[in-house]
Coordinates of C-alpha atoms and ligand atoms in Angstrom, one line a residue:
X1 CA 244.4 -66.2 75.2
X2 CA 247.7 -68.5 75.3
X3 CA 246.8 -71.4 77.6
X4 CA 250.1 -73.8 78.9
X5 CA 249.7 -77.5 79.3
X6 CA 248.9 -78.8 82.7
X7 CA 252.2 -78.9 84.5
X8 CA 254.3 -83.0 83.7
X9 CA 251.6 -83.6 81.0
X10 CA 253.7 -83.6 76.8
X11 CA 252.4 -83.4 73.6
X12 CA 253.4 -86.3 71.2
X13 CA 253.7 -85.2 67.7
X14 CA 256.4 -85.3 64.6
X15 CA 258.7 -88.5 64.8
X16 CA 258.1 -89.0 68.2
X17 CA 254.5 -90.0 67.7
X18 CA 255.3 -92.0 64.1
X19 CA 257.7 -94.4 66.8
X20 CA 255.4 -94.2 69.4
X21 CA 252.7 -96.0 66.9
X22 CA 255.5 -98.0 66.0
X23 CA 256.2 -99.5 69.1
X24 CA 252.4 -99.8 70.3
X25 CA 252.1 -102.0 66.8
X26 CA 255.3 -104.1 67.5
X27 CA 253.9 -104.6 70.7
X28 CA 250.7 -106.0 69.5
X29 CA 252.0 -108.0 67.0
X30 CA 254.3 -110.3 69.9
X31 CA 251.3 -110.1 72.2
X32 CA 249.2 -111.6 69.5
X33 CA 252.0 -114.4 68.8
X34 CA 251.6 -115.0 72.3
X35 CA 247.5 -115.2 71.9
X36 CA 246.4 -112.7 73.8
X37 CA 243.2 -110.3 72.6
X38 CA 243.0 -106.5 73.1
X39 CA 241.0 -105.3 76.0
X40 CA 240.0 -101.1 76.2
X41 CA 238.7 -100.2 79.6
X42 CA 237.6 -96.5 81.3
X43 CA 240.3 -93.5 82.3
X44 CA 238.1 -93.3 84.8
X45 CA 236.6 -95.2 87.8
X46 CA 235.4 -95.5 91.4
X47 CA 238.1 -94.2 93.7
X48 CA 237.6 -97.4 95.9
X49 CA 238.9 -99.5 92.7
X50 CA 242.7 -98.3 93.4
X51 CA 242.4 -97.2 97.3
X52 CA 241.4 -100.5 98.7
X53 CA 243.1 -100.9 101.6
X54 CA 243.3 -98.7 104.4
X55 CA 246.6 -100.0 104.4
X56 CA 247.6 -99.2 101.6
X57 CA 251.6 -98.1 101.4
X58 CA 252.0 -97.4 98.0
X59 CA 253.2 -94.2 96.9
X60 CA 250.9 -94.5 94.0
X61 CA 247.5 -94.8 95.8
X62 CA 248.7 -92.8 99.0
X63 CA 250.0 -89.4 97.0
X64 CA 249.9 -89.8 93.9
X65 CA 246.2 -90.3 92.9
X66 CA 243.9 -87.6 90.3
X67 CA 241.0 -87.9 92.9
X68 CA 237.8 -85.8 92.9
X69 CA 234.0 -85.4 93.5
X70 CA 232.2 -85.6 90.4
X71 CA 228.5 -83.6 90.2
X72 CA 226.7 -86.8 92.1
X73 CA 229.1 -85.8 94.3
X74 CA 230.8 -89.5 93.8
X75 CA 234.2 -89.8 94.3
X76 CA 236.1 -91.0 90.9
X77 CA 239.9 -91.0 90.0
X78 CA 242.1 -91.4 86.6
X79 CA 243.6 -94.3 86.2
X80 CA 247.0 -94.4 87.7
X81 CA 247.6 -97.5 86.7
X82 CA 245.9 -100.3 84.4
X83 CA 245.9 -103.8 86.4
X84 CA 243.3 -102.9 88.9
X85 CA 241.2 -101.9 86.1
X86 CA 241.6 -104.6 83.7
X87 CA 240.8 -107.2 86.8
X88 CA 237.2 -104.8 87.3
X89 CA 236.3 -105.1 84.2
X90 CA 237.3 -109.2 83.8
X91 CA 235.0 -109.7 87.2
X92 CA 232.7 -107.0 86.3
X93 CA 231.8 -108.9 82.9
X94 CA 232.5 -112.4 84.4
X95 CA 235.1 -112.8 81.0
X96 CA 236.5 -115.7 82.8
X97 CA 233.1 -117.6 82.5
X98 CA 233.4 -116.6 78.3
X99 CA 236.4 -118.5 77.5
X100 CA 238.8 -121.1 77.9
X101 CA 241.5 -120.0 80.5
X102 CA 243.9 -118.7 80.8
X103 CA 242.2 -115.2 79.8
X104 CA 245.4 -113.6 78.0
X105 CA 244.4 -109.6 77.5
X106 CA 246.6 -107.0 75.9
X107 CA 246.0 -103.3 76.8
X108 CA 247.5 -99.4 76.0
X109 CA 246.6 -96.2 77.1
X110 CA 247.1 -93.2 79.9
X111 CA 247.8 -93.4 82.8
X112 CA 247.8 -90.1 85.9
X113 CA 249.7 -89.9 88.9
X114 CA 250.7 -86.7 90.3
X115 CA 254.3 -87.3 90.8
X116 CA 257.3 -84.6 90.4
X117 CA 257.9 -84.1 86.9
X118 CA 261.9 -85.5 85.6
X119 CA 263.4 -87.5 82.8
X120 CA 261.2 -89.9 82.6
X121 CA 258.5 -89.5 84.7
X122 CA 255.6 -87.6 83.6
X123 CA 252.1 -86.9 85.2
X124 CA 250.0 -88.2 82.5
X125 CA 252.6 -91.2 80.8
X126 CA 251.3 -94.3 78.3
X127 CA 251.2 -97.9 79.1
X128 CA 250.7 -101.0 77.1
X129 CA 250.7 -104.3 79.0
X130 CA 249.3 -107.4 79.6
X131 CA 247.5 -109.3 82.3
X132 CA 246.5 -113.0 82.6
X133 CA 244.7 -114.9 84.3
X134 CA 244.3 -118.6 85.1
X135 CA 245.0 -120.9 87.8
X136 CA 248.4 -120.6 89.8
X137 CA 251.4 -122.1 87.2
X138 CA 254.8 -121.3 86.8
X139 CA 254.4 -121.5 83.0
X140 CA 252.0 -118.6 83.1
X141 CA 254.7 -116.8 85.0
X142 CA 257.6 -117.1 83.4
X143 CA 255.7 -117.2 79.6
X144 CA 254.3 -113.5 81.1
X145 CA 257.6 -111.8 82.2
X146 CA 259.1 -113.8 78.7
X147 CA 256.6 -111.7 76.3
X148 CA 257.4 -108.3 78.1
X149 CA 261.2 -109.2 77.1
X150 CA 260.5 -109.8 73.7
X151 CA 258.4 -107.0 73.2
X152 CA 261.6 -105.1 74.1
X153 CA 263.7 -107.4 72.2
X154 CA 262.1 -106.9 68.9
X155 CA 262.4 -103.9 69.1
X156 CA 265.9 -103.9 69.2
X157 CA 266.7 -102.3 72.7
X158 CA 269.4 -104.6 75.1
X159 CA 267.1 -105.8 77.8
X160 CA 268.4 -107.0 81.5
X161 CA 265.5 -108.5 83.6
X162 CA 265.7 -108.3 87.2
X163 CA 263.4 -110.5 89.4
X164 CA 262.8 -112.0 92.8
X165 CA 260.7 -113.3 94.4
X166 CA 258.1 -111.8 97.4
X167 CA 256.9 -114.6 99.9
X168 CA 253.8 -115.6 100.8
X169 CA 251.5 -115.7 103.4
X170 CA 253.1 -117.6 106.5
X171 CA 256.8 -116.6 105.2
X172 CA 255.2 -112.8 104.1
X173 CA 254.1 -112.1 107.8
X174 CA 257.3 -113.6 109.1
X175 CA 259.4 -111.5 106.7
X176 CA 256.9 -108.5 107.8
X177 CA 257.5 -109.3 111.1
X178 CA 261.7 -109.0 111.5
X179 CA 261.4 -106.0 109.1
X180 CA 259.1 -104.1 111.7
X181 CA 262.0 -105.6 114.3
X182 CA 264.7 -104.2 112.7
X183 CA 263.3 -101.1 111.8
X184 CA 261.4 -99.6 114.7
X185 CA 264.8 -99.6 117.0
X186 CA 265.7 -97.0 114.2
X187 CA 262.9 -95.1 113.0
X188 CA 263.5 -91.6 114.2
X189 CA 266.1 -92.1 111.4
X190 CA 263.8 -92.9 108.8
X191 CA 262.0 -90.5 106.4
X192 CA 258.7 -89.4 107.3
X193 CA 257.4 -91.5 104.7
X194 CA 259.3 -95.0 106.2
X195 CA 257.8 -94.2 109.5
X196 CA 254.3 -94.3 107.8
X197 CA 255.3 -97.8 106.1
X198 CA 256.6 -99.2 108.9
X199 CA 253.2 -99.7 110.3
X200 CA 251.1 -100.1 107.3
X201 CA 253.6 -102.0 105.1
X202 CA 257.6 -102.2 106.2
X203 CA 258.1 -104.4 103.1
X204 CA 257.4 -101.1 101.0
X205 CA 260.8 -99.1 102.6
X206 CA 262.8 -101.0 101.1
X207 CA 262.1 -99.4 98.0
X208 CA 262.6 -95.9 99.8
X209 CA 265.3 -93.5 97.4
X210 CA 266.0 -91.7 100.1
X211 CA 269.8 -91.7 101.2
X212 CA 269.5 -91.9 104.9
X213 CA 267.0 -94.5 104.6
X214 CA 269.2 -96.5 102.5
X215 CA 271.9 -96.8 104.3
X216 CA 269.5 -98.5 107.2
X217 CA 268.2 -100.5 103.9
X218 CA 271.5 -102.2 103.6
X219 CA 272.1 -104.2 106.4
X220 CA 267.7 -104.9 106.5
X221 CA 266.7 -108.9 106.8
X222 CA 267.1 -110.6 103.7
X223 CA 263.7 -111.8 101.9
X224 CA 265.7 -115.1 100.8
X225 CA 266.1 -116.0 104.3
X226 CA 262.6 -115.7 104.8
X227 CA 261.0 -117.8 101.9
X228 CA 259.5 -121.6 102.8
X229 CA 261.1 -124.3 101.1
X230 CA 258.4 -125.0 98.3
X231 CA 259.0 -120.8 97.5
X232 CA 262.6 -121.6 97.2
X233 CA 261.7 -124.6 94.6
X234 CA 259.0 -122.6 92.6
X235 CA 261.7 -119.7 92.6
X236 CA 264.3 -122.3 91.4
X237 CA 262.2 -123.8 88.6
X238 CA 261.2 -120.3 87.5
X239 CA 264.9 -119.4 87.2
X240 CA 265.6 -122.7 84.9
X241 CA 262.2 -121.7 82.8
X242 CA 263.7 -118.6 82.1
X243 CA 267.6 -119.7 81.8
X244 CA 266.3 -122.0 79.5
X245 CA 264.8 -119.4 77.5
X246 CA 267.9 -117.3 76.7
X247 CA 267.0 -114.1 78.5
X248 CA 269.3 -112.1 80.3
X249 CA 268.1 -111.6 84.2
X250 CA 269.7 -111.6 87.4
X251 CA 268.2 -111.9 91.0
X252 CA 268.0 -108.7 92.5
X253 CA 266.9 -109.6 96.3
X254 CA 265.8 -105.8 96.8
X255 CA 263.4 -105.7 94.4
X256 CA 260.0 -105.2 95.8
X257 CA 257.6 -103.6 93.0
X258 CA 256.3 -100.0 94.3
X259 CA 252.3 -101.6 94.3
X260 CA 251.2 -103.5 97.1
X261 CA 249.4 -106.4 95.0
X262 CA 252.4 -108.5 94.5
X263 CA 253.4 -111.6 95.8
X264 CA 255.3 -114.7 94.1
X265 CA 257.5 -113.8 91.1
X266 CA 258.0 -109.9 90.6
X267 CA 260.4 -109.0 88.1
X268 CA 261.8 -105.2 86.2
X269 CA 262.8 -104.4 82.7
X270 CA 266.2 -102.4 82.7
X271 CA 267.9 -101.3 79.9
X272 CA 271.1 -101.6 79.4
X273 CA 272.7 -98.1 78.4
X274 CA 272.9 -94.5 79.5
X275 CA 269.5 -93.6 78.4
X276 CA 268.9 -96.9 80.2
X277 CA 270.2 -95.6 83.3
X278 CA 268.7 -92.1 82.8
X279 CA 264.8 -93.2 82.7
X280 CA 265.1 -96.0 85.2
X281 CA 262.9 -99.3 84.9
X282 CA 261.2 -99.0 81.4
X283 CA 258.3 -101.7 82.9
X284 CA 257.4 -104.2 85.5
X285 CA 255.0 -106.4 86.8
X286 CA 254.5 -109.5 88.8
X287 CA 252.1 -112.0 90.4
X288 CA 249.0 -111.1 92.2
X289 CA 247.1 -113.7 94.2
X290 CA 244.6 -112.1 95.6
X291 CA 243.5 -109.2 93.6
X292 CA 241.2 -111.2 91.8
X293 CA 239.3 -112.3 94.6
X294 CA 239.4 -108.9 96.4
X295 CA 237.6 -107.2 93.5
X296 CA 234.6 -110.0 93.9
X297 CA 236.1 -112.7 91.3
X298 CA 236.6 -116.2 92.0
X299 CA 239.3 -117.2 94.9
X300 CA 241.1 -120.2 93.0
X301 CA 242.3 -117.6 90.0
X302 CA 245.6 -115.3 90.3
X303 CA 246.8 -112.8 87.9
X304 CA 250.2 -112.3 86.6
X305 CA 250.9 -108.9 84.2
X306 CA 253.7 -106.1 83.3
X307 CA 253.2 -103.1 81.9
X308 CA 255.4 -101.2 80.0
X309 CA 256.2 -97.2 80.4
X310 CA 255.7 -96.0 76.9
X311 CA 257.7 -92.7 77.0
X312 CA 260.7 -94.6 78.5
X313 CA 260.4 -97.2 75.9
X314 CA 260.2 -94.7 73.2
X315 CA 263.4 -92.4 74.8
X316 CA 265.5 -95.9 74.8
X317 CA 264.5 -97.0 71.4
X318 CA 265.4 -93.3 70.0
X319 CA 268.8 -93.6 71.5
X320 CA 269.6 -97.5 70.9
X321 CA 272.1 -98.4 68.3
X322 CA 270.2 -99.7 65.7
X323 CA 267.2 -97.1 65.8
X324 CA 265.9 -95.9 62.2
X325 CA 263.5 -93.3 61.8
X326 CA 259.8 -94.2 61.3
X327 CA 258.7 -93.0 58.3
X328 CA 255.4 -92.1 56.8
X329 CA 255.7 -93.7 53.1
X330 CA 253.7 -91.3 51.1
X331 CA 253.3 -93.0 48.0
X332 CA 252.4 -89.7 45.8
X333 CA 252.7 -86.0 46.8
X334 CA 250.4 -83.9 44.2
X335 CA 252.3 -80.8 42.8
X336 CA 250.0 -78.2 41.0
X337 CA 252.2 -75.5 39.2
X338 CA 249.1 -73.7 37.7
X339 CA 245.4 -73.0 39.2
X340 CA 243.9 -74.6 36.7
X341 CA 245.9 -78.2 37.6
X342 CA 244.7 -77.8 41.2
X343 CA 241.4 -79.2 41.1
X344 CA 242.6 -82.0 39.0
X345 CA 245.6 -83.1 41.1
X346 CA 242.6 -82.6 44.4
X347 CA 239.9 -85.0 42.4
X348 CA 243.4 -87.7 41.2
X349 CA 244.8 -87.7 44.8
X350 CA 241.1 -88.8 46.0
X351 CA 240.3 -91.3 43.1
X352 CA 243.5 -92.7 43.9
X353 CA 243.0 -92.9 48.0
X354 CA 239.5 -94.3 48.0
X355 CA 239.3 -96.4 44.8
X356 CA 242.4 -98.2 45.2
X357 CA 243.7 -97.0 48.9
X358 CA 247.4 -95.8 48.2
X359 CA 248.5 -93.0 49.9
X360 CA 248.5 -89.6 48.3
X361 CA 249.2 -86.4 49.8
X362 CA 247.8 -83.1 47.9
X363 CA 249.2 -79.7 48.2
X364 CA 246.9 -77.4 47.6
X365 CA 248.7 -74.4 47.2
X366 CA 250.3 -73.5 43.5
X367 CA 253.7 -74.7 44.0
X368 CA 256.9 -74.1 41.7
X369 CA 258.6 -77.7 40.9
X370 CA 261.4 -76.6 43.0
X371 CA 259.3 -75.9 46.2
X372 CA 257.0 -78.9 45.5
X373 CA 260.0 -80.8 45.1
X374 CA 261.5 -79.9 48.1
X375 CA 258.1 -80.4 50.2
X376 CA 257.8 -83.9 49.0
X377 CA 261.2 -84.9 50.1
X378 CA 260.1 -83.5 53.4
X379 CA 257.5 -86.0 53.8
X380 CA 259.5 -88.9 52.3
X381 CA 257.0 -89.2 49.7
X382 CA 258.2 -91.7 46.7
X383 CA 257.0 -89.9 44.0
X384 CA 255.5 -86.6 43.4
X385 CA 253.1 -85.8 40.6
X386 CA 253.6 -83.0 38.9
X387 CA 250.9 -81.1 36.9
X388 CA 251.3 -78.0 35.2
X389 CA 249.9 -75.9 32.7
X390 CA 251.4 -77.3 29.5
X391 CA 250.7 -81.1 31.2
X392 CA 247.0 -79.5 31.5
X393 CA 247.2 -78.5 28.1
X394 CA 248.1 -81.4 26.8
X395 CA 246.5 -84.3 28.7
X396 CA 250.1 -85.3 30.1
X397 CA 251.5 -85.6 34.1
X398 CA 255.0 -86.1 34.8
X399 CA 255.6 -88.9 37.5
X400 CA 259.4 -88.3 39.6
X401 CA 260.5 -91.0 41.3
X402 CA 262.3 -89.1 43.8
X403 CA 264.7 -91.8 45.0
X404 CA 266.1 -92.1 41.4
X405 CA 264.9 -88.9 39.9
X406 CA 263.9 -90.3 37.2
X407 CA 261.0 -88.3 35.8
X408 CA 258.5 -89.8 32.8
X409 CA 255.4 -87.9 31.2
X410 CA 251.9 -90.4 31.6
X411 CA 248.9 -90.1 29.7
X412 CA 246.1 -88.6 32.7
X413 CA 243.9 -91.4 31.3
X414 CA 246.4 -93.8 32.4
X415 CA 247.4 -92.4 35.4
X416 CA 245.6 -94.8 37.7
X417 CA 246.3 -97.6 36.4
X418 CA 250.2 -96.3 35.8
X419 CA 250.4 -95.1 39.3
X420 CA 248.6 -98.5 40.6
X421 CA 251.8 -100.5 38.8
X422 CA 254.1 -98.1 40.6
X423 CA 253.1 -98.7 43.9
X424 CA 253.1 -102.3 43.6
X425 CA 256.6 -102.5 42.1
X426 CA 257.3 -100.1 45.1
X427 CA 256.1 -102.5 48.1
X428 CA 257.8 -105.6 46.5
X429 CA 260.8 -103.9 46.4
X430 CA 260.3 -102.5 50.6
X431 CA 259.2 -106.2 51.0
X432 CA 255.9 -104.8 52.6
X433 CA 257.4 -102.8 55.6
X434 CA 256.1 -100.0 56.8
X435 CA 254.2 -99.1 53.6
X436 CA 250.0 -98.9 54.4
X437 CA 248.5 -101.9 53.3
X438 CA 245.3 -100.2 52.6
X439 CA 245.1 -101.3 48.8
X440 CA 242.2 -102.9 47.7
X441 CA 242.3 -106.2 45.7
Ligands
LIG501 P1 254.6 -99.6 87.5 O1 256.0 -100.1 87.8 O2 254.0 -98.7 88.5 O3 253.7 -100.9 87.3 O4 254.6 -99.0 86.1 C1 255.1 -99.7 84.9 C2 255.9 -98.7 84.1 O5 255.2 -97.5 83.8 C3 257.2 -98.2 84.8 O6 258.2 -99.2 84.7 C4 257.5 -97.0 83.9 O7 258.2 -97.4 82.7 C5 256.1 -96.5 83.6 N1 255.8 -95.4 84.5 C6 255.4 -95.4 85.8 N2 255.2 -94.2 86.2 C7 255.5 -93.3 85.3 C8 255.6 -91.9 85.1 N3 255.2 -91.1 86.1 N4 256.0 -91.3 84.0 C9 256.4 -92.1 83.0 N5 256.4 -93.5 83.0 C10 256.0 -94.1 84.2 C11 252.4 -100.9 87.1 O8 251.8 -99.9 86.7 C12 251.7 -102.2 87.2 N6 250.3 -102.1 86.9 C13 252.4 -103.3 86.3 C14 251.7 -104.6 86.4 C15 250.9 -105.1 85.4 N7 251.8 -105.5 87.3 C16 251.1 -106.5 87.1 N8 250.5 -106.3 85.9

């Protein structure tokens, strides 16, 4: 029986999933720079986690959710998205009690929402991300939205931030309030879904794609116009922090975040190119005051976070200027050309992994030198190994450096210990990168 995926789910494999590791260990490595610790939390939790509010606009929680019933008849959904859960599981534990703050957690994984399947959307998709949390500061902010830009940066990919800046209480409900004005006069004109959000949240249509709705979105109140004085000075001091910092942003006074948490500094990563343009954001995040407290944490903390969509990071870094392929850096590929050679290349190829931890890769099918050959240039192996049945014979393997193709016979006694100097004189020459750095001392 030939069963299909699940309709917008992928299967990762090949080069795609050699970058894909790639990127996820970049990422960890500028996340560490920046201090923060890994965190790994459930796929699955309490439906209540993400649908808090009856109010509730988001497309995310109101359509978009894997919800069901599980046998105690409890209802439970995927994860459609990581900061709810990271901020359960940092109340849930009381983590904030463990350690200094701010509490700076790094996280990757699934995520599920059942959206229409397109370039760059998907129903199950991969995140990594952060979230912190501390006391309101600016610094925390800006050093936040600074690390998801260098994540991208390192890895090569142009990056244009976009950010603004959502009001707060007093301003937020008299922002809300000339929305609802403006809107309402016109809302036979709206999509079905805009008429839903003006009630429940009118902030949340203008982020509507719909054409009609746009066009009313145009001429909507400005939420500039709308911000207190001291939001206009944190806003100002965020936008020297990050001047200062050479990144490349601009204001963009539209941009509302599609998740109804955020409030303070929200900001998008865009990428600057056609693939750029074709996958749309490639991650976002933002401030969220009162998240923390909502989910039973302490009122005086806030959170701050981004995540980053993994399959639109990956489709950007395959198509960016300076991408090179990933490779695997097979030190040795075994090549038996004789039965009797195959259990000795098998037993060599594990001595050689588990004793002294270099890669080896064994074939273990008989293999003329040609075919072997050509398999181990396939796997960008460095050298093969060749054993025959005169090299049984005589004690003797032949080494090919298949860069140079150069090709020397070894003693089998030495071979370890010839092999061991290989690899070394390898990695000093690739300076380390890429190459597993399993080797024991
Ligand atoms: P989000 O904007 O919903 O934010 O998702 C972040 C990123 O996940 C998007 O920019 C996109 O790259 C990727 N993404 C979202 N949906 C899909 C999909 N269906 N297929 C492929 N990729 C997708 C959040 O999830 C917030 N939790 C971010 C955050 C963290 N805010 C504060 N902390």
């Amino acid at each position: 029986m030939k069963v299909n995926p699940v309709k917008g789910v992928h299967d990762i494999f090949d080069k795609d999933a050699l970058d894909l590791k790639r990127i996820e260990t970049i990422a960890a490595m500028v996340a560490n720079n920046y201090g923060y610790s890994p965190i790994v939390i459930p796929t699955i939790e309490q439906t209540a986690l993400f649908a808090r509010d009856i109010k509730d606009s988001s497309d995310m929680v109101t359509k978009e959710m894997y919800t069901f019933l599980d046998k105690g008849n409890r209802s439970l959904s995927l994860r459609p998205e990581f900061t709810a859960g990271i901020i359960r599981a940092i109340v849930h534990n009381k983590l904030y009690a463990l350690d200094d703050l701010p509490l700076r957690l790094f996280y990757e994984g699934s995520c599920f929402r059942y959206e229409r399947p397109q370039a760059g959307r998907y129903r199950e998709f991969h995140q990594l991300g952060v979230e912190l949390v501390d006391e309101p500061s600016i610094y925390n902010d800006v050093e936040v939205l600074l690390l998801g830009y260098r994540i991208i940066t390192a890895l090569e990919i142009p990056c244009l931030v976009k950010i603004n800046y959502l009001p707060k209480k007093e301003s937020r409900e008299n922002y809300l309030n000339a929305l609802r004005d403006y809107f309402a006069p016109q809302a036979d004109k709206l999509c079905e879904d805009c008429q839903r959000r003006l009630s429940t949240n009118p902030l949340r249509i203008l982020d509507c794609k719909v054409s009609d709705c746009q066009k009313i979105i145009a001429n909507a109140p400005k939420i500039n116009d709308y911000l207190s004085l001291e939001e206009i000075s944190e806003f100002n001091k965020i936008q020297s922090l990050i001047k200062e910092s050479e990144v490349d942003f601009t204001c963009d006074s539209t941009l509302v975040r599609g998740l109804d948490y955020y409030s303070g500094l929200v900001f998008e990563y865009h990428i600057d190119s056609s693939s750029g343009d074709l996958v749309g954001a490639v991650g976002g995040g933002g401030r969220y005051d009162k998240l923390i407290e909502e989910l039973g944490g302490p009122a005086n903390l806030v959170g701050i976070g981004f995540s980053l969509g993994l399959e639109r990071l990956l489709y950007v870094y395959q198509n960016s200027d300076n991408y090179e392929e990933s490779d695997k850096h097979i030190a040795f590929y075994f090549i038996s050309m004789d039965e009797k050679a195959l259990p000795i290349a098998f037993y060599t190829a594990e001595l050689i992994r588990s004793e002294i931890g270099l890669p080896c890769y064994f074939e273990p099918r008989v293999k003329s030198a040609k075919s072997g050959l050509r398999a181990a240039n396939k796997k960008h192996a460095l050298y093969a190994v060749i054993i025959g049945e005169e090299e049984v014979g005589k004690g003797i393997v032949s080494i090919k450096n298949l860069k140079s193709g150069e090709q020397t016979g070894v003693d089998m006694s030495n071979l370890i210990s010839v092999l061991t100097n290989i690899f070394d004189e390898e990695n000093e020459d690739l300076d380390g990168e890429d190459v597993p750095q399993t080797k024991k001392s």
